[in-house]
Coordinates of N, CA and C in Angstrom, one line a residue:
X29 N -4.1 -24.1 6.6 CA -4.5 -24.9 5.5 C -4.4 -26.4 5.9
X30 N -5.4 -27.1 5.6 CA -5.4 -28.5 6.1 C -5.0 -29.4 4.9
X31 N -4.0 -30.2 5.1 CA -3.4 -31.1 4.0 C -3.6 -32.5 4.4
X32 N -4.1 -33.3 3.5 CA -4.2 -34.8 3.7 C -3.2 -35.4 2.8
X33 N -2.4 -36.2 3.3 CA -1.4 -36.9 2.4 C -1.6 -38.4 2.6
X34 N -0.9 -39.2 1.8 CA -1.0 -40.6 1.8 C -0.5 -41.3 3.0
X35 N 0.2 -40.5 3.8 CA 0.8 -41.0 5.1 C -0.2 -41.2 6.2
X36 N -1.3 -40.5 6.1 CA -2.3 -40.6 7.2 C -3.2 -39.5 7.3
X37 N -3.6 -39.1 8.6 CA -4.6 -38.1 8.8 C -4.2 -36.7 8.4
X38 N -5.2 -35.8 8.3 CA -4.9 -34.5 7.9 C -4.0 -33.8 8.9
X39 N -3.2 -32.9 8.5 CA -2.4 -32.1 9.4 C -2.3 -30.6 8.9
X40 N -2.0 -29.7 9.8 CA -1.9 -28.3 9.5 C -0.6 -28.1 8.8
X41 N -0.6 -27.2 7.8 CA 0.6 -26.9 7.0 C 0.6 -25.4 6.8
X42 N 1.7 -24.7 7.2 CA 1.8 -23.3 6.9 C 1.9 -23.0 5.4
X43 N 1.4 -21.9 5.0 CA 1.4 -21.7 3.5 C 2.8 -21.4 2.9
X44 N 3.7 -20.8 3.6 CA 5.0 -20.5 3.1 C 5.1 -19.1 2.5
X45 N 6.3 -18.6 2.3 CA 6.5 -17.3 1.8 C 6.0 -17.1 0.4
X46 N 6.1 -18.1 -0.5 CA 5.7 -17.9 -1.9 C 4.2 -17.7 -1.9
X47 N 3.5 -18.5 -1.1 CA 2.0 -18.4 -1.1 C 1.6 -17.0 -0.5
X48 N 2.3 -16.6 0.6 CA 2.1 -15.3 1.2 C 2.3 -14.2 0.2
X49 N 3.4 -14.3 -0.6 CA 3.7 -13.3 -1.6 C 2.6 -13.2 -2.7
X50 N 2.3 -14.4 -3.2 CA 1.2 -14.4 -4.3 C -0.1 -14.0 -3.8
X51 N -0.5 -14.4 -2.6 CA -1.8 -13.9 -2.0 C -1.8 -12.4 -1.9
X52 N -0.7 -11.8 -1.4 CA -0.6 -10.4 -1.2 C -0.7 -9.7 -2.6
X53 N 0.0 -10.2 -3.6 CA 0.0 -9.5 -4.9 C -1.4 -9.6 -5.5
X54 N -2.0 -10.8 -5.5 CA -3.3 -10.9 -6.1 C -4.4 -10.1 -5.3
X55 N -4.3 -10.0 -4.0 CA -5.2 -9.2 -3.3 C -5.1 -7.7 -3.6
X56 N -4.0 -7.2 -4.2 CA -3.8 -5.8 -4.5 C -4.8 -5.3 -5.5
X57 N -5.2 -6.1 -6.4 CA -6.1 -5.7 -7.5 C -7.5 -5.3 -7.0
X58 N -8.2 -6.2 -6.3 CA -9.5 -5.8 -5.8 C -9.4 -4.7 -4.7
X59 N -8.3 -4.7 -4.0 CA -8.1 -3.7 -3.0 C -8.0 -2.3 -3.6
X60 N -7.2 -2.2 -4.7 CA -7.1 -1.0 -5.4 C -8.4 -0.5 -6.0
X61 N -9.1 -1.4 -6.7 CA -10.4 -1.0 -7.3 C -11.4 -0.5 -6.3
X62 N -11.4 -1.2 -5.1 CA -12.4 -0.7 -4.1 C -12.0 0.6 -3.4
X63 N -10.7 0.9 -3.2 CA -10.3 2.0 -2.4 C -9.8 3.2 -3.2
X64 N -9.5 3.1 -4.5 CA -9.0 4.2 -5.3 C -9.9 5.4 -5.2
X65 N -11.2 5.3 -5.4 CA -12.1 6.5 -5.4 C -11.9 7.2 -4.0
X66 N -11.8 6.5 -2.9 CA -11.7 7.1 -1.6 C -10.3 7.8 -1.5
X67 N -9.3 7.2 -2.1 CA -8.0 7.8 -2.1 C -8.0 9.1 -2.8
X68 N -8.6 9.1 -4.0 CA -8.7 10.3 -4.8 C -9.4 11.4 -3.9
X69 N -10.5 11.1 -3.3 CA -11.2 12.1 -2.5 C -10.3 12.6 -1.3
X70 N -9.7 11.6 -0.7 CA -8.8 12.0 0.5 C -7.7 12.9 0.0
X71 N -7.0 12.6 -1.1 CA -5.9 13.4 -1.6 C -6.4 14.8 -2.0
X72 N -7.6 14.9 -2.6 CA -8.2 16.2 -3.0 C -8.5 17.0 -1.8
X73 N -9.0 16.4 -0.8 CA -9.3 17.1 0.5 C -8.1 17.6 1.2
X74 N -7.0 17.0 1.0 CA -5.7 17.3 1.7 C -4.8 18.3 0.9
X75 N -4.9 18.2 -0.4 CA -4.0 18.9 -1.3 C -4.2 20.5 -1.2
X76 N -3.1 21.2 -1.1 CA -3.3 22.7 -0.9 C -3.9 23.3 -2.1
X77 N -3.8 22.8 -3.3 CA -4.4 23.4 -4.5 C -5.9 23.2 -4.5
X78 N -6.4 22.4 -3.7 CA -7.9 22.2 -3.6 C -8.5 22.7 -2.3
X79 N -7.8 23.4 -1.5 CA -8.3 23.9 -0.2 C -9.5 24.8 -0.5
X80 N -10.6 24.5 0.2 CA -11.8 25.3 0.1 C -12.7 24.9 -1.0
X81 N -12.3 24.0 -1.9 CA -13.1 23.6 -3.1 C -14.2 22.7 -2.7
X82 N -13.9 21.8 -1.7 CA -14.8 20.8 -1.3 C -15.2 21.0 0.2
X83 N -16.5 20.9 0.4 CA -17.0 21.1 1.8 C -16.8 19.9 2.7
X84 N -17.0 18.7 2.2 CA -16.8 17.5 2.9 C -16.6 16.3 2.0
X85 N -16.5 15.1 2.5 CA -16.2 14.0 1.7 C -17.2 13.7 0.6
X86 N -18.5 13.7 1.0 CA -19.5 13.4 0.0 C -19.6 14.5 -1.1
X87 N -19.4 15.8 -0.7 CA -19.3 16.9 -1.6 C -18.2 16.7 -2.6
X88 N -17.0 16.3 -2.1 CA -15.9 16.1 -3.0 C -16.2 14.9 -4.0
X89 N -16.7 13.8 -3.4 CA -17.0 12.7 -4.3 C -18.0 13.1 -5.4
X90 N -19.1 13.8 -5.0 CA -20.1 14.2 -6.0 C -19.5 15.2 -7.0
X91 N -18.7 16.2 -6.5 CA -18.1 17.2 -7.4 C -17.2 16.6 -8.4
X92 N -16.3 15.7 -7.9 CA -15.3 15.1 -8.8 C -16.1 14.3 -9.9
X93 N -17.1 13.5 -9.5 CA -17.8 12.7 -10.5 C -18.6 13.6 -11.5
X94 N -19.2 14.6 -11.0 CA -20.0 15.5 -11.9 C -19.1 16.4 -12.8
X95 N -18.1 17.0 -12.2 CA -17.3 18.0 -12.9 C -16.2 17.4 -13.8
X96 N -15.7 16.2 -13.4 CA -14.6 15.6 -14.1 C -15.0 14.3 -14.7
X97 N -16.1 13.7 -14.3 CA -16.5 12.4 -14.8 C -16.1 11.3 -13.9
X98 N -16.8 10.2 -14.0 CA -16.5 9.1 -13.1 C -15.1 8.5 -13.2
X99 N -14.5 8.6 -14.3 CA -13.1 8.1 -14.5 C -12.1 8.8 -13.6
X100 N -12.4 10.1 -13.3 CA -11.5 10.9 -12.4 C -11.4 10.2 -11.0
X101 N -12.4 9.5 -10.6 CA -12.3 8.8 -9.3 C -11.4 7.7 -9.3
X102 N -10.9 7.3 -10.5 CA -10.0 6.2 -10.6 C -8.6 6.6 -11.1
X103 N -8.3 7.9 -10.9 CA -7.0 8.4 -11.3 C -5.9 7.6 -10.5
X104 N -4.9 7.2 -11.2 CA -3.8 6.5 -10.5 C -4.2 5.0 -10.1
X105 N -5.2 4.4 -10.7 CA -5.6 3.1 -10.4 C -4.5 2.1 -10.7
X106 N -3.9 2.1 -11.8 CA -2.8 1.2 -12.1 C -1.6 1.4 -11.2
X107 N -1.3 2.6 -10.9 CA -0.2 2.9 -9.9 C -0.5 2.3 -8.6
X108 N -1.8 2.5 -8.2 CA -2.3 2.0 -6.9 C -2.2 0.5 -6.8
X109 N -2.5 -0.2 -7.9 CA -2.4 -1.6 -8.0 C -1.0 -2.1 -7.8
X110 N -0.1 -1.4 -8.5 CA 1.4 -1.7 -8.4 C 1.9 -1.5 -7.0
X111 N 1.5 -0.3 -6.5 CA 1.9 0.1 -5.1 C 1.5 -0.9 -4.1
X112 N 0.2 -1.3 -4.2 CA -0.4 -2.3 -3.2 C 0.3 -3.7 -3.4
X113 N 0.5 -4.0 -4.7 CA 1.2 -5.3 -4.9 C 2.6 -5.4 -4.3
X114 N 3.3 -4.3 -4.5 CA 4.7 -4.2 -3.9 C 4.6 -4.3 -2.4
X115 N 3.7 -3.5 -1.8 CA 3.6 -3.5 -0.3 C 3.2 -4.9 0.2
X116 N 2.1 -5.4 -0.4 CA 1.6 -6.7 0.1 C 2.7 -7.8 -0.2
X117 N 3.3 -7.7 -1.4 CA 4.3 -8.7 -1.8 C 5.5 -8.8 -0.9
X118 N 5.8 -7.6 -0.2 CA 6.9 -7.6 0.7 C 6.5 -7.9 2.1
X119 N 5.4 -7.3 2.5 CA 4.9 -7.4 3.9 C 4.5 -8.8 4.3
X120 N 3.7 -9.5 3.6 CA 3.2 -10.8 4.0 C 4.3 -11.9 4.1
X121 N 5.2 -12.0 3.1 CA 6.3 -13.0 3.3 C 7.3 -12.6 4.3
X122 N 7.5 -11.3 4.5 CA 8.5 -10.8 5.5 C 7.9 -11.2 6.9
X123 N 6.6 -10.9 7.1 CA 6.0 -11.2 8.4 C 6.0 -12.7 8.6
X124 N 5.7 -13.5 7.6 CA 5.7 -14.9 7.7 C 7.1 -15.5 8.1
X125 N 8.2 -15.0 7.4 CA 9.5 -15.5 7.7 C 10.0 -15.0 9.0
X126 N 9.8 -13.8 9.4 CA 10.2 -13.3 10.7 C 9.5 -14.1 11.8
X127 N 8.2 -14.3 11.7 CA 7.4 -15.0 12.7 C 7.8 -16.4 12.8
X128 N 8.1 -17.1 11.6 CA 8.5 -18.5 11.6 C 9.9 -18.6 12.4
X129 N 10.8 -17.7 12.1 CA 12.1 -17.7 12.8 C 12.0 -17.5 14.3
X130 N 11.2 -16.5 14.7 CA 11.0 -16.2 16.1 C 10.3 -17.3 16.9
X131 N 9.3 -17.9 16.2 CA 8.5 -18.9 16.9 C 9.2 -20.2 17.1
X132 N 10.3 -20.4 16.4 CA 11.0 -21.7 16.6 C 12.0 -21.7 17.7
X133 N 12.0 -20.6 18.5 CA 12.9 -20.5 19.6 C 12.4 -21.5 20.7
X134 N 13.3 -22.4 21.2 CA 12.8 -23.4 22.2 C 12.3 -22.7 23.5
X135 N 11.2 -23.3 24.0 CA 10.7 -22.8 25.2 C 9.9 -21.5 25.1
X136 N 9.6 -21.1 23.9 CA 8.9 -19.8 23.6 C 7.5 -20.1 23.1
X137 N 6.7 -20.9 23.8 CA 5.4 -21.3 23.3 C 4.3 -20.5 24.0
X138 N 4.6 -19.6 25.0 CA 3.5 -18.9 25.7 C 2.8 -17.8 24.9
X139 N 1.6 -17.4 25.3 CA 0.8 -16.5 24.5 C 1.5 -15.1 24.4
X140 N 2.1 -14.7 25.4 CA 2.8 -13.4 25.4 C 3.9 -13.3 24.4
X141 N 4.7 -14.4 24.4 CA 5.8 -14.5 23.4 C 5.2 -14.5 22.0
X142 N 4.1 -15.2 21.8 CA 3.5 -15.3 20.4 C 3.0 -13.9 20.0
X143 N 2.3 -13.2 20.9 CA 1.8 -11.9 20.6 C 3.0 -10.9 20.3
X144 N 4.0 -11.0 21.1 CA 5.2 -10.1 20.8 C 5.8 -10.4 19.5
X145 N 5.9 -11.7 19.1 CA 6.5 -12.1 17.8 C 5.6 -11.6 16.7
X146 N 4.3 -11.7 16.9 CA 3.4 -11.2 15.8 C 3.5 -9.7 15.7
X147 N 3.6 -9.0 16.8 CA 3.7 -7.5 16.7 C 5.0 -7.1 16.1
X148 N 6.1 -7.7 16.5 CA 7.4 -7.4 15.9 C 7.6 -7.8 14.5
X149 N 7.1 -9.0 14.1 CA 7.2 -9.4 12.7 C 6.3 -8.5 11.8
X150 N 5.2 -8.1 12.3 CA 4.3 -7.2 11.5 C 4.9 -5.9 11.4
X151 N 5.5 -5.4 12.4 CA 6.2 -4.0 12.3 C 7.4 -4.1 11.3
X152 N 8.1 -5.2 11.4 CA 9.3 -5.3 10.5 C 8.8 -5.4 9.0
X153 N 7.7 -6.2 8.8 CA 7.2 -6.4 7.5 C 6.6 -5.0 7.0
X154 N 5.9 -4.3 7.8 CA 5.3 -3.1 7.4 C 6.3 -2.0 7.1
X155 N 7.4 -2.0 7.9 CA 8.5 -1.0 7.7 C 9.2 -1.3 6.4
X156 N 9.6 -2.6 6.2 CA 10.3 -3.0 5.0 C 9.5 -2.7 3.7
X157 N 8.2 -3.1 3.8 CA 7.3 -2.9 2.6 C 7.2 -1.4 2.3
X158 N 7.1 -0.6 3.3 CA 7.0 0.9 3.0 C 8.3 1.4 2.3
X159 N 9.4 0.8 2.7 CA 10.7 1.2 2.0 C 10.6 1.0 0.5
X160 N 10.0 -0.1 0.1 CA 9.9 -0.4 -1.3 C 8.7 0.3 -2.0
X161 N 7.6 0.6 -1.4 CA 6.5 1.2 -2.1 C 6.3 2.7 -2.0
X162 N 7.1 3.3 -1.2 CA 7.0 4.8 -1.0 C 7.1 5.6 -2.3
X163 N 8.0 5.3 -3.2 CA 8.0 6.1 -4.4 C 6.7 5.9 -5.2
X164 N 6.1 4.8 -5.2 CA 4.9 4.6 -5.9 C 3.7 5.3 -5.2
X165 N 3.8 5.4 -3.9 CA 2.8 6.2 -3.2 C 2.9 7.7 -3.5
X166 N 4.1 8.2 -3.7 CA 4.3 9.6 -4.1 C 3.7 9.8 -5.4
X167 N 4.0 8.9 -6.4 CA 3.4 9.1 -7.7 C 1.9 9.0 -7.7
X168 N 1.3 8.0 -7.0 CA -0.1 7.9 -6.8 C -0.8 9.2 -6.3
X169 N -0.2 9.7 -5.3 CA -0.7 10.9 -4.7 C -0.7 12.1 -5.7
X170 N 0.4 12.2 -6.4 CA 0.5 13.3 -7.4 C -0.5 13.1 -8.5
X171 N -0.7 11.9 -9.0 CA -1.7 11.6 -10.0 C -3.1 12.0 -9.5
X172 N -3.4 11.6 -8.3 CA -4.7 11.8 -7.8 C -5.0 13.2 -7.4
X173 N -4.0 14.1 -7.3 CA -4.3 15.5 -6.9 C -4.6 16.3 -8.2
X174 N -4.3 15.8 -9.3 CA -4.6 16.5 -10.6 C -6.1 16.6 -10.9
X175 N -6.4 17.7 -11.5 CA -7.8 17.9 -11.9 C -7.9 17.5 -13.4
X176 N -8.8 16.7 -13.8 CA -9.0 16.3 -15.2 C -10.1 17.1 -15.8
X177 N -10.3 17.0 -17.1 CA -11.4 17.7 -17.8 C -11.2 19.2 -17.9
X178 N -10.0 19.7 -17.7 CA -9.7 21.2 -17.9 C -9.2 21.5 -19.3
X179 N -8.9 20.5 -20.1 CA -8.3 20.7 -21.4 C -6.8 20.8 -21.3
X180 N -6.2 20.8 -20.2 CA -4.8 20.8 -20.0 C -4.3 19.4 -19.9
X181 N -3.1 19.1 -20.4 CA -2.5 17.8 -20.3 C -2.1 17.6 -18.8
X182 N -2.3 16.3 -18.4 CA -1.9 16.0 -17.0 C -0.4 15.8 -16.9
X183 N 0.2 16.3 -15.9 CA 1.6 16.2 -15.7 C 2.0 14.8 -15.4
X184 N 1.3 14.1 -14.5 CA 1.6 12.8 -14.1 C 0.5 11.8 -14.7
X185 N 1.0 11.0 -15.7 CA 0.0 10.2 -16.4 C 0.4 8.7 -16.3
X186 N 1.7 8.4 -16.4 CA 2.1 7.0 -16.4 C 3.1 6.8 -15.2
X187 N 3.0 5.6 -14.6 CA 3.8 5.3 -13.4 C 5.3 5.5 -13.6
X188 N 5.9 4.8 -14.6 CA 7.3 4.8 -14.8 C 7.8 6.2 -15.2
X189 N 7.1 6.8 -16.1 CA 7.4 8.2 -16.6 C 7.4 9.2 -15.4
X190 N 6.4 9.0 -14.5 CA 6.3 9.9 -13.4 C 7.4 9.7 -12.4
X191 N 7.8 8.4 -12.2 CA 8.9 8.1 -11.3 C 10.2 8.7 -11.8
X192 N 10.4 8.6 -13.1 CA 11.6 9.2 -13.7 C 11.6 10.7 -13.6
X193 N 10.4 11.3 -13.9 CA 10.3 12.8 -13.8 C 10.6 13.3 -12.4
X194 N 10.0 12.7 -11.4 CA 10.3 13.1 -10.0 C 11.7 12.9 -9.7
X195 N 12.3 11.8 -10.1 CA 13.8 11.6 -9.8 C 14.6 12.7 -10.5
X196 N 14.3 13.0 -11.7 CA 15.1 14.0 -12.4 C 14.9 15.4 -11.9
X197 N 13.7 15.7 -11.5 CA 13.4 17.1 -11.0 C 13.7 17.3 -9.5
X198 N 13.5 16.3 -8.7 CA 13.6 16.4 -7.3 C 14.7 15.5 -6.6
X199 N 15.2 14.6 -7.4 CA 16.2 13.6 -6.9 C 15.5 12.5 -6.0
X200 N 16.4 11.8 -5.4 CA 16.0 10.6 -4.6 C 15.0 11.0 -3.5
X201 N 15.3 12.2 -2.8 CA 14.4 12.6 -1.8 C 13.0 12.9 -2.2
X202 N 12.8 13.3 -3.5 CA 11.5 13.5 -4.0 C 10.6 12.3 -4.1
X203 N 11.3 11.1 -4.3 CA 10.6 9.9 -4.3 C 10.2 9.4 -2.9
X204 N 10.8 9.9 -1.9 CA 10.5 9.5 -0.5 C 9.9 10.6 0.3
X205 N 9.2 11.6 -0.3 CA 8.5 12.6 0.4 C 7.4 12.0 1.3
X206 N 7.3 12.4 2.5 CA 6.4 11.8 3.5 C 6.7 10.5 4.0
X207 N 8.0 10.0 3.8 CA 8.4 8.7 4.2 C 8.2 8.5 5.7
X208 N 8.7 9.4 6.5 CA 8.7 9.2 8.0 C 7.3 9.0 8.6
X209 N 6.3 9.8 8.3 CA 5.0 9.5 8.8 C 4.4 8.2 8.2
X210 N 4.7 8.0 7.0 CA 4.1 6.8 6.4 C 4.7 5.5 7.0
X211 N 6.1 5.5 7.2 CA 6.7 4.3 7.7 C 6.3 4.1 9.1
X212 N 6.0 5.1 9.9 CA 5.5 5.0 11.3 C 4.1 4.4 11.2
X213 N 3.3 4.9 10.4 CA 1.9 4.5 10.3 C 1.8 3.0 9.8
X214 N 2.6 2.7 8.8 CA 2.5 1.4 8.2 C 3.2 0.3 9.0
X215 N 4.3 0.7 9.6 CA 5.0 -0.2 10.5 C 4.2 -0.6 11.7
X216 N 3.6 0.5 12.4 CA 2.7 0.2 13.5 C 1.5 -0.5 13.1
X217 N 0.9 -0.1 12.0 CA -0.3 -0.8 11.4 C 0.0 -2.2 11.1
X218 N 1.1 -2.5 10.5 CA 1.5 -3.9 10.2 C 1.7 -4.7 11.4
X219 N 2.2 -4.1 12.5 CA 2.4 -4.8 13.7 C 1.1 -5.2 14.5
X220 N 0.1 -4.3 14.4 CA -1.1 -4.6 15.2 C -2.1 -5.4 14.3
X221 N -1.9 -5.5 13.0 CA -2.9 -6.2 12.2 C -2.8 -7.7 12.3

């Protein structure tokens, strides 16, 4: 960001952790709207209760829209927005703060050091963010695996109620199912992005 002050010419100014946080949280909304239908399709293709029902991605997309209605493609949208806001809100300021700290080491201005700092700070941000948003990811996946339009009430409808239900029925471990592969994927993904 270029800032011009009364002292003289324009100079570069880093956005800071608050701006990183707010940017990440705000970006979660359009991100969730754009990707939730694809998440629903992915979850349906992966869930054991749907094995053999869909031939491929486009067949799943079309079948869900026709059989359950277009709203079914947005199952878990609010949970996805919250999940993304939590992840983004932790990842971006963590990466910024780690990178700022590491980059201020004297004599560490070369490109290899900069690349290593970016990789490590991104990995740390992605790993920490995943620790915070994993329970929401579990809820989102369970919401999106449900079939609507059957006349039966959905088991997972609201984010907080679903978190509490999973906690009560499965304990803490239930909220962190799939954590190991997710933290590896998101930590590494955060590092290389």
